């Protein structure tokens, strides 16, 4: 089973690590010679629009997938009709544009924040009048981890924000005063069978995910999230793992965005679920039966951003599992994660208090 992965970051790396026990082989295309997935699988060093390397991958692989959603449409087209490509390129195209994404949510009856497309300063001013402040101005494309967005709090923020984005297509969203953030991870296989992971609760700082907790025991919200995920998966005739991030407000879900790939808020599944998101994504795209998504006890996942705490201090905390990505530490860069799993929620709570200072937070944060 030859699997090509477009993109060689930590998600590609963890996909390969999950795939070897299934007997899969990997080749990974990435423009960076030191892409961290290259430490665990052969790297094809080339740009995502490099016709020769795409051709090579299409000939070698039985299925091609990707580890980030900004795969250029040209790369997806290079595989079309030649080799299985999952998740579908339509999901990729929609997730690359916040406007198409929110429009699809809206068409499927999935609630979103108010939104308006913004292509000029006048349009932005009109949208602010309709929506009121605060509001969030985001680039339609290439935004991630809070990059490419600005909160408009007063009317004085409007013009500088418009200028800072330098004419790229934008979307204005109503600012949601949410009670919490959650995500739904769902996996759909070639035959259409679909399974869902338990609801995950997420905490961000500066737009970057810091902590995920699962299972988040809110059965009504979980059902609502699974229902929305099923609508998306069926509409897109999706194969593979899909993540959807939601705000929770007044005990209802409001969709923020979707990622047509394995997701940071699913890293806990490596130790905390019967079958990890990485293995289930591979099972789905390889036409294998899906594994159980049931949680094993309680898990909390902490991202290591910018630098890595020392292994001895992390591993001294009972029930922790440390995943180092092999990336050069840089401010704001995800370089590893730590999962703490136990059947006993008190063990998770106590361990979390010890781990939080190691990743730059006080023990009382994220209670
Ligand atoms: P995003 O890049 O869209 O995933 O946004 C990153 C984070 O910014 C989210 O997880 C939220 O914490 C925050 N955020 C994004 N959009 C909004 C919004 N419309 N209202 C309130 N907070 C938001």
Coordinates of C-alpha atoms and ligand atoms in Angstrom, one line a residue:
X1 CA 0.0 0.0 0.0
X2 CA 1.8 3.0 -1.3
X3 CA 0.6 6.3 0.2
X4 CA 1.7 9.7 -1.1
X5 CA 1.4 12.6 1.3
X6 CA 1.5 16.2 0.0
X7 CA 3.1 18.2 2.9
X8 CA 5.7 17.0 5.3
X9 CA 4.8 18.7 8.7
X10 CA 4.0 17.0 11.9
X11 CA 0.7 15.8 10.6
X12 CA 2.3 13.9 7.7
X13 CA 4.9 12.6 10.2
X14 CA 2.2 11.2 12.6
X15 CA 0.2 9.8 9.6
X16 CA 3.3 7.8 8.5
X17 CA 4.0 6.6 12.1
X18 CA 0.4 5.4 12.3
X19 CA 0.6 3.7 8.9
X20 CA 3.6 1.5 9.2
X21 CA 1.9 -1.1 11.5
X22 CA -0.8 -1.4 8.8
X23 CA 1.9 -2.2 6.2
X24 CA 1.7 1.1 4.4
X25 CA 4.7 2.7 2.7
X26 CA 5.0 6.5 2.4
X27 CA 6.6 9.1 0.2
X28 CA 6.2 12.7 1.2
X29 CA 6.3 15.8 -1.0
X30 CA 7.5 19.0 0.6
X31 CA 9.4 22.1 -0.6
X32 CA 11.5 22.1 2.6
X33 CA 14.5 19.8 2.6
X34 CA 14.3 19.5 6.4
X35 CA 10.5 18.9 6.6
X36 CA 10.0 16.9 9.8
X37 CA 8.1 14.1 8.2
X38 CA 11.2 13.4 6.2
X39 CA 12.8 12.0 9.3
X40 CA 10.3 9.1 9.3
X41 CA 9.6 8.6 5.5
X42 CA 11.4 9.3 2.3
X43 CA 11.0 12.9 1.3
X44 CA 10.4 14.0 -2.3
X45 CA 12.0 17.4 -2.2
X46 CA 10.0 19.7 -4.6
X47 CA 7.5 22.5 -4.9
X48 CA 3.8 21.6 -4.7
X49 CA 3.5 22.6 -8.4
X50 CA 6.6 20.7 -9.5
X51 CA 5.2 18.7 -12.5
X52 CA 8.0 16.1 -12.4
X53 CA 7.7 15.3 -8.7
X54 CA 3.9 15.3 -8.9
X55 CA 4.1 12.9 -11.9
X56 CA 6.5 10.7 -9.9
X57 CA 4.2 10.6 -6.9
X58 CA 1.1 9.9 -9.1
X59 CA 2.9 6.9 -10.6
X60 CA 4.3 5.5 -7.4
X61 CA 1.3 5.9 -5.0
X62 CA -2.0 4.0 -4.9
X63 CA -3.5 6.8 -2.9
X64 CA -2.5 10.4 -2.3
X65 CA -3.5 12.5 0.7
X66 CA -2.3 15.7 2.3
X67 CA -1.3 17.2 5.6
X68 CA -2.3 20.8 5.2
X69 CA -5.3 22.4 3.4
X70 CA -3.4 24.9 1.3
X71 CA -2.4 22.3 -1.3
X72 CA -2.5 24.3 -4.6
X73 CA -5.4 23.3 -6.8
X74 CA -2.9 22.5 -9.5
X75 CA -1.4 19.7 -7.4
X76 CA -4.8 18.2 -6.8
X77 CA -5.5 18.4 -10.5
X78 CA -2.2 16.6 -11.3
X79 CA -3.6 13.5 -9.5
X80 CA -7.2 13.7 -10.8
X81 CA -8.1 10.6 -12.8
X82 CA -4.7 9.1 -12.3
X83 CA -4.5 8.0 -8.7
X84 CA -7.0 8.0 -5.8
X85 CA -6.9 11.4 -4.0
X86 CA -8.6 11.7 -0.6
X87 CA -10.1 13.8 1.0
X88 CA -11.8 15.1 -2.2
X89 CA -10.4 18.1 -3.9
X90 CA -13.7 19.9 -3.6
X91 CA -13.4 19.8 0.2
X92 CA -9.9 21.2 -0.2
X93 CA -11.0 24.0 -2.4
X94 CA -13.9 24.9 -0.1
X95 CA -11.7 24.9 3.1
X96 CA -9.1 27.1 1.3
X97 CA -11.6 30.0 1.1
X98 CA -13.4 31.2 4.3
X99 CA -16.2 32.6 2.1
X100 CA -17.0 29.3 0.3
X101 CA -16.7 27.4 3.6
X102 CA -19.2 29.6 5.4
X103 CA -21.5 29.6 2.4
X104 CA -21.5 25.8 2.4
X105 CA -22.2 25.7 6.2
X106 CA -25.1 28.1 5.6
X107 CA -26.5 26.0 2.7
X108 CA -26.4 22.9 4.9
X109 CA -28.2 24.6 7.8
X110 CA -25.1 24.7 10.0
X111 CA -25.1 28.0 12.0
X112 CA -22.1 30.4 11.5
X113 CA -21.2 33.8 12.8
X114 CA -22.7 36.6 10.7
X115 CA -20.4 37.1 7.8
X116 CA -19.9 39.4 4.8
X117 CA -17.4 39.5 1.9
X118 CA -15.2 42.5 1.9
X119 CA -13.3 43.7 -1.3
X120 CA -13.1 47.5 -0.6
X121 CA -12.9 49.9 2.3
X122 CA -16.5 51.0 1.5
X123 CA -17.7 47.5 1.6
X124 CA -16.0 47.0 5.0
X125 CA -17.6 50.2 6.4
X126 CA -21.0 49.0 5.2
X127 CA -20.5 45.5 6.7
X128 CA -19.5 47.0 10.0
X129 CA -22.6 49.2 10.0
X130 CA -24.8 46.0 9.5
X131 CA -22.9 43.8 11.9
X132 CA -21.7 46.2 14.6
X133 CA -18.5 46.0 16.6
X134 CA -16.5 44.1 17.7
X135 CA -16.0 42.1 14.6
X136 CA -13.3 40.0 13.2
X137 CA -11.7 40.8 9.8
X138 CA -10.0 37.8 8.2
X139 CA -8.2 37.0 5.0
X140 CA -10.4 34.7 2.9
X141 CA -7.3 32.5 2.1
X142 CA -4.1 31.3 3.8
X143 CA -5.1 32.2 7.4
X144 CA -4.3 29.7 10.1
X145 CA -3.5 29.7 13.8
X146 CA -5.0 33.2 14.2
X147 CA -2.8 34.5 11.4
X148 CA -4.5 36.7 8.8
X149 CA -7.1 38.1 11.2
X150 CA -7.7 41.3 13.1
X151 CA -10.3 42.2 15.7
X152 CA -12.0 45.5 15.0
X153 CA -13.1 47.0 18.3
X154 CA -13.8 50.6 17.4
X155 CA -14.4 52.5 14.2
X156 CA -10.8 53.8 14.4
X157 CA -9.6 50.2 13.8
X158 CA -11.4 49.9 10.4
X159 CA -9.1 51.8 8.1
X160 CA -5.8 50.7 9.5
X161 CA -7.0 47.1 9.4
X162 CA -8.1 47.4 5.8
X163 CA -4.7 48.9 4.8
X164 CA -2.7 46.3 6.7
X165 CA -4.3 43.6 4.6
X166 CA -3.2 45.3 1.4
X167 CA -6.1 44.6 -0.8
X168 CA -6.4 40.8 -0.4
X169 CA -9.9 39.4 -0.4
X170 CA -11.4 39.5 3.1
X171 CA -14.3 38.4 5.1
X172 CA -15.8 40.2 8.1
X173 CA -17.3 38.0 10.8
X174 CA -19.4 39.0 13.8
X175 CA -17.4 38.5 17.0
X176 CA -18.8 35.6 18.9
X177 CA -18.8 35.9 22.7
X178 CA -18.5 32.2 23.1
X179 CA -18.7 30.2 26.3
X180 CA -16.3 27.6 25.0
X181 CA -14.7 26.2 21.8
X182 CA -15.1 22.6 20.7
X183 CA -14.3 20.4 17.7
X184 CA -15.8 17.4 16.0
X185 CA -13.7 14.9 14.3
X186 CA -15.4 12.5 12.0
X187 CA -14.2 9.9 9.6
X188 CA -16.0 8.6 6.5
X189 CA -14.8 5.6 4.5
X190 CA -15.0 4.8 0.8
X191 CA -18.4 3.1 1.1
X192 CA -19.9 6.0 3.0
X193 CA -19.8 4.5 6.5
X194 CA -19.1 7.2 9.0
X195 CA -17.9 7.3 12.6
X196 CA -17.4 10.2 15.0
X197 CA -14.9 10.8 17.8
X198 CA -16.2 12.1 21.2
X199 CA -16.6 15.9 21.3
X200 CA -13.3 17.7 22.1
X201 CA -13.0 20.9 24.1
X202 CA -10.3 23.3 22.9
X203 CA -8.5 26.3 24.5
X204 CA -6.7 28.8 22.3
X205 CA -4.3 31.7 23.1
X206 CA -3.4 34.3 20.5
X207 CA -5.3 32.2 17.9
X208 CA -3.2 29.1 18.5
X209 CA -4.6 25.9 20.0
X210 CA -2.9 25.3 23.4
X211 CA -5.0 22.6 25.1
X212 CA -7.6 20.0 24.1
X213 CA -9.6 17.9 26.5
X214 CA -11.6 14.8 25.6
X215 CA -14.2 13.4 25.9
X216 CA -16.1 16.6 26.5
X217 CA -19.2 15.2 28.2
X218 CA -21.9 17.3 26.7
X219 CA -24.2 14.8 24.9
X220 CA -26.6 17.3 23.3
X221 CA -23.8 19.3 21.8
X222 CA -22.0 16.2 20.7
X223 CA -25.1 15.0 18.8
X224 CA -25.6 18.4 17.2
X225 CA -21.9 18.4 16.1
X226 CA -22.1 14.9 14.7
X227 CA -25.3 15.8 12.8
X228 CA -23.5 18.8 11.2
X229 CA -20.4 16.8 10.4
X230 CA -22.6 14.1 8.7
X231 CA -24.2 16.8 6.5
X232 CA -20.8 18.0 5.4
X233 CA -19.3 14.5 4.8
X234 CA -22.3 13.3 2.8
X235 CA -22.6 16.5 0.8
X236 CA -18.8 16.3 -0.1
X237 CA -18.9 12.5 -0.7
X238 CA -16.0 12.7 1.7
X239 CA -13.3 10.1 2.3
X240 CA -11.0 10.5 5.3
X241 CA -10.9 12.5 8.5
X242 CA -12.7 15.9 8.7
X243 CA -12.4 18.3 11.6
X244 CA -14.8 21.1 12.3
X245 CA -14.2 23.8 14.9
X246 CA -17.2 25.3 16.7
X247 CA -17.9 28.1 19.1
X248 CA -20.5 27.2 21.9
X249 CA -22.9 30.0 22.7
X250 CA -26.1 29.6 24.6
X251 CA -25.6 25.9 24.5
X252 CA -25.7 25.8 20.7
X253 CA -22.9 25.3 18.2
X254 CA -21.7 28.0 15.7
X255 CA -19.3 26.7 13.1
X256 CA -16.0 28.6 12.8
X257 CA -14.1 26.5 10.2
X258 CA -13.4 23.0 8.9
X259 CA -10.1 21.3 8.1
X260 CA -10.2 18.4 5.6
X261 CA -7.4 16.5 7.2
X262 CA -6.2 15.1 10.5
X263 CA -6.3 17.9 13.1
X264 CA -4.4 19.2 16.1
X265 CA -7.4 18.8 18.3
X266 CA -7.4 15.1 17.5
X267 CA -3.8 14.4 18.7
X268 CA -5.2 13.0 22.0
X269 CA -6.6 10.1 20.1
X270 CA -3.2 8.5 19.7
X271 CA -3.3 7.3 23.3
X272 CA -6.8 8.4 24.3
X273 CA -9.0 6.5 21.7
X274 CA -9.3 2.9 20.6
X275 CA -8.1 4.0 17.1
X276 CA -6.2 7.2 16.5
X277 CA -7.4 9.8 14.0
X278 CA -4.2 9.1 12.0
X279 CA -4.9 5.4 11.7
X280 CA -8.6 5.9 10.9
X281 CA -7.8 8.5 8.2
X282 CA -5.5 5.9 6.6
X283 CA -8.0 3.1 7.0
X284 CA -10.6 5.3 5.3
X285 CA -8.4 6.3 2.3
X286 CA -7.1 2.7 1.9
X287 CA -10.6 1.2 1.8
X288 CA -10.1 -0.7 5.1
X289 CA -12.7 -1.1 7.8
X290 CA -12.7 1.9 10.3
X291 CA -11.6 1.3 13.9
X292 CA -13.5 2.2 17.0
X293 CA -13.4 5.9 17.9
X294 CA -14.3 5.2 21.6
X295 CA -12.3 7.2 24.1
X296 CA -10.2 5.3 26.6
X297 CA -10.6 7.1 29.9
X298 CA -9.9 10.9 30.0
X299 CA -7.3 12.8 28.0
X300 CA -5.8 16.2 27.9
X301 CA -3.4 17.3 25.1
X302 CA -1.0 20.3 25.5
X303 CA 0.8 21.8 22.5
X304 CA 4.4 22.8 22.9
X305 CA 4.7 26.1 21.1
X306 CA 8.1 27.8 20.4
X307 CA 10.2 25.4 22.5
X308 CA 10.2 22.0 24.0
X309 CA 10.2 21.4 27.8
X310 CA 12.9 18.9 28.9
X311 CA 11.9 15.3 28.5
X312 CA 12.8 14.3 32.1
X313 CA 10.4 16.9 33.6
X314 CA 7.6 16.0 31.2
X315 CA 7.9 12.3 31.6
X316 CA 8.2 12.5 35.4
X317 CA 4.5 13.4 35.4
X318 CA 2.6 10.1 35.6
X319 CA 0.6 9.0 32.5
X320 CA 2.1 11.5 30.1
X321 CA 3.1 10.7 26.5
X322 CA 5.5 13.1 24.8
X323 CA 5.5 13.6 21.0
X324 CA 8.5 15.6 19.7
X325 CA 8.1 16.6 16.0
X326 CA 11.8 17.0 15.1
X327 CA 11.4 20.7 14.1
X328 CA 13.7 23.5 14.8
X329 CA 12.1 25.5 17.7
X330 CA 11.0 29.0 16.6
X331 CA 8.6 31.4 18.4
X332 CA 5.0 30.5 17.6
X333 CA 5.9 27.2 16.0
X334 CA 4.3 23.9 17.0
X335 CA 7.2 21.7 17.9
X336 CA 5.6 18.9 19.9
X337 CA 2.7 17.9 22.1
X338 CA 2.1 16.1 25.3
X339 CA -0.9 13.9 26.1
X340 CA -1.9 12.9 29.6
X341 CA -4.4 10.0 29.7
X342 CA -5.9 8.2 32.6
X343 CA -9.1 6.3 33.5
X344 CA -9.2 8.5 36.6
X345 CA -10.1 12.2 36.0
X346 CA -8.3 13.2 39.2
X347 CA -5.0 11.9 37.8
X348 CA -5.5 13.9 34.7
X349 CA -6.3 17.1 36.7
X350 CA -3.3 16.7 39.0
X351 CA -1.0 15.9 36.2
X352 CA -2.2 18.9 34.2
X353 CA -1.3 21.2 37.1
X354 CA 2.3 19.9 36.8
X355 CA 2.5 20.1 33.1
X356 CA 1.0 23.5 32.5
X357 CA 4.0 25.5 33.8
X358 CA 6.3 23.4 31.6
X359 CA 4.5 24.7 28.5
X360 CA 4.4 28.3 29.7
X361 CA 1.1 28.5 31.6
X362 CA 0.3 28.9 35.3
X363 CA -1.1 25.8 37.0
X364 CA -4.5 27.5 37.5
X365 CA -5.0 28.2 33.8
X366 CA -7.4 26.1 31.8
X367 CA -8.9 24.8 35.2
Ligands
LIG1 P1 -9.4 30.8 13.2 O1 -8.1 31.1 12.6 O2 -10.6 31.3 12.4 O3 -9.5 29.3 13.6 O4 -9.4 31.6 14.5 C1 -8.5 31.3 15.6 C2 -9.2 31.6 16.9 O5 -9.6 33.0 16.9 C3 -10.5 30.9 17.2 O6 -10.2 29.6 17.7 C4 -11.2 31.8 18.2 O7 -10.6 31.6 19.5 C5 -10.8 33.1 17.6 N1 -11.9 33.6 16.7 C6 -11.9 33.4 15.4 N2 -13.0 33.9 14.8 C7 -13.7 34.4 15.8 C8 -15.0 35.1 15.9 N3 -15.8 35.3 14.8 N4 -15.5 35.4 17.1 C9 -14.7 35.2 18.2 N5 -13.5 34.7 18.2 C10 -13.0 34.2 17.0

